[in-house]
Amino acid sequence: MSRFQKFATFRLLLARPGAEQIATYTALFLFAFLLRFYRLFDLDLNFDETILLLIAKSSYREIIDICKLDNFTPLYPWLVKSWITISSDAHWHRLLGAILGSLTPPLAFILGRELYDRRLGWLLGIATSLSVPLVFFSQMVRMYNIQPFWICLSLLAFIKALQTNRWRYWLLIAFANLVGYYMYFFMVFVFFAEFFILCLRFKTHLKRYLRPFVSQLPYFFGVVLWFVPTLGRVTQVEGEFWVPPLSWEGLGGVWLFMGIGSDFRDHYALAFLLNMPFLAGFLLALPAVIRNEKLRIVLIIYGLVIAFFVGVSILGQSFFSNGYLYFLTPLYLIIVIAGWLSMRNRFLRNAGVTPVSYTHLRAHETSLHLVCRLLLE
């Protein structure tokens, strides 16, 4: 078979229904995985990873009991336990995080396409592949690496459910939120934000709440099973968490973290300068949010989840930490990129989208601190 015939055969395969989408998802997954795999094994296990791996060596039943005494939900330790039964090699541990973290970009592409257009889908897929915090947390054995996937899936299902009112989408919301909750406790804030939007949309039309209410019953009962012991644990250890009290500096740090991923060890002028494309895109998105209901939903969920973190941190134990809010990064990137895409001037649009999509930092962990630098290799 000649080269031309091989190329023609390849084009015919891509022309089949769904083939192009599968190729897109595969390409984004592999691109994200290669970025996460690069120097994946350079870092030693940190304290949190070590604790999680020790927990994972217990039985499945013992993991539940341990998690009730700590601040874990049990599903991710179960997943790690299943993974390390295949191999106990230290490199194998890290590989799990890279694979789970690489699941977000293909789903981000689908979400971006649904929210705005195909351009946003591609740019969001690329941005979530390159994003500093998303890459960094995908290179460690922690529940953070898979959580952006669940919030993207929940948001996608929520948008589709509001459009179609089909049972499958309402049930998919319940599935994504419940699995996400049992991997990461603060996913419950996403459900509260979606419920708030539902109330704004349906208001007093009680019949319209039937499908959402019935479909979320499994989620409700599933959350209650773990919510009660978690609240008791939080009350017992209040003031003992390694999270500083809420401050204006902490609020500002979240914006830097979701953009460039670091404040460069308190070099705020440099951090602010490199973060300008993200901040400008976020502000430019506000007029587009007024015109586009789907983007408005993203902004409301993003803002409400942060507000819930702030409220809880003010009323009791502070949970306002960059790592805890990391799973909101895809939502932040949606708003930023949509803001630049809304620009009519092509030069300005490209001037904003390019640094947002391709600014890439690497995080290297030492025994004392994190050092972030520009990836110039």
PDB file of C-alpha atoms in Angstrom, residues 147 151 154-155 177 184-197 219 246 251 254 258 297-313 319-329 331-332 335:
ATOM      1  CA  GLN A 147     -11.016  16.202  41.603  1.00  0.00           C
ATOM      2  CA  ILE A 151     -16.250  19.106  38.977  1.00  0.00           C
ATOM      3  CA  SER A 154     -20.784  17.667  37.377  1.00  0.00           C
ATOM      4  CA  LEU A 155     -20.879  21.039  35.607  1.00  0.00           C
ATOM      5  CA  ASN A 177     -21.056  14.808  42.995  1.00  0.00           C
ATOM      6  CA  TYR A 184     -12.791  14.974  48.425  1.00  0.00           C
ATOM      7  CA  PHE A 185     -15.083  16.301  51.144  1.00  0.00           C
ATOM      8  CA  PHE A 186     -15.355  19.887  49.875  1.00  0.00           C
ATOM      9  CA  MET A 187     -17.048  18.741  46.661  1.00  0.00           C
ATOM     10  CA  VAL A 188     -20.254  19.156  48.694  1.00  0.00           C
ATOM     11  CA  PHE A 189     -19.965  22.921  48.113  1.00  0.00           C
ATOM     12  CA  VAL A 190     -20.469  22.326  44.378  1.00  0.00           C
ATOM     13  CA  PHE A 191     -23.819  20.660  45.094  1.00  0.00           C
ATOM     14  CA  PHE A 192     -24.911  23.617  47.239  1.00  0.00           C
ATOM     15  CA  ALA A 193     -23.983  26.034  44.438  1.00  0.00           C
ATOM     16  CA  GLU A 194     -25.893  24.010  41.838  1.00  0.00           C
ATOM     17  CA  PHE A 195     -28.922  23.854  44.127  1.00  0.00           C
ATOM     18  CA  PHE A 196     -28.802  27.649  44.504  1.00  0.00           C
ATOM     19  CA  ILE A 197     -28.831  28.076  40.715  1.00  0.00           C
ATOM     20  CA  TYR A 219     -26.548  11.620  46.612  1.00  0.00           C
ATOM     21  CA  LEU A 246      -8.311  33.492  56.600  1.00  0.00           C
ATOM     22  CA  LEU A 251      -7.623  35.511  49.226  1.00  0.00           C
ATOM     23  CA  VAL A 254      -5.809  31.911  45.465  1.00  0.00           C
ATOM     24  CA  MET A 258      -5.093  29.193  39.941  1.00  0.00           C
ATOM     25  CA  ILE A 297     -23.646  29.508  35.607  1.00  0.00           C
ATOM     26  CA  VAL A 298     -19.900  28.774  35.658  1.00  0.00           C
ATOM     27  CA  LEU A 299     -19.145  32.121  37.292  1.00  0.00           C
ATOM     28  CA  ILE A 300     -21.887  31.685  39.910  1.00  0.00           C
ATOM     29  CA  ILE A 301     -20.700  28.192  40.867  1.00  0.00           C
ATOM     30  CA  TYR A 302     -17.089  29.370  40.997  1.00  0.00           C
ATOM     31  CA  GLY A 303     -17.965  32.395  43.146  1.00  0.00           C
ATOM     32  CA  LEU A 304     -20.319  30.524  45.478  1.00  0.00           C
ATOM     33  CA  VAL A 305     -17.862  27.721  46.216  1.00  0.00           C
ATOM     34  CA  ILE A 306     -15.209  30.288  47.156  1.00  0.00           C
ATOM     35  CA  ALA A 307     -17.834  32.131  49.237  1.00  0.00           C
ATOM     36  CA  PHE A 308     -18.677  28.891  51.077  1.00  0.00           C
ATOM     37  CA  PHE A 309     -14.988  28.364  51.856  1.00  0.00           C
ATOM     38  CA  VAL A 310     -14.741  31.932  53.128  1.00  0.00           C
ATOM     39  CA  GLY A 311     -17.908  31.612  55.228  1.00  0.00           C
ATOM     40  CA  VAL A 312     -16.868  28.356  56.872  1.00  0.00           C
ATOM     41  CA  SER A 313     -13.369  29.732  57.527  1.00  0.00           C
ATOM     42  CA  PHE A 319     -10.061  25.698  55.344  1.00  0.00           C
ATOM     43  CA  PHE A 320      -9.047  28.472  52.965  1.00  0.00           C
ATOM     44  CA  SER A 321      -5.929  27.030  51.379  1.00  0.00           C
ATOM     45  CA  ASN A 322      -4.671  26.994  47.799  1.00  0.00           C
ATOM     46  CA  GLY A 323      -4.642  23.208  47.675  1.00  0.00           C
ATOM     47  CA  TYR A 324      -8.199  22.911  48.954  1.00  0.00           C
ATOM     48  CA  LEU A 325      -9.530  25.251  46.249  1.00  0.00           C
ATOM     49  CA  TYR A 326      -7.348  23.788  43.520  1.00  0.00           C
ATOM     50  CA  PHE A 327     -10.221  21.763  42.016  1.00  0.00           C
ATOM     51  CA  LEU A 328     -11.848  25.042  40.886  1.00  0.00           C
ATOM     52  CA  THR A 329      -8.982  25.728  38.457  1.00  0.00           C
ATOM     53  CA  LEU A 331     -13.750  26.833  36.096  1.00  0.00           C
ATOM     54  CA  TYR A 332     -11.348  29.739  36.505  1.00  0.00           C
ATOM     55  CA  ILE A 335     -13.878  32.279  32.546  1.00  0.00           C
TER      56      ILE A 335
END
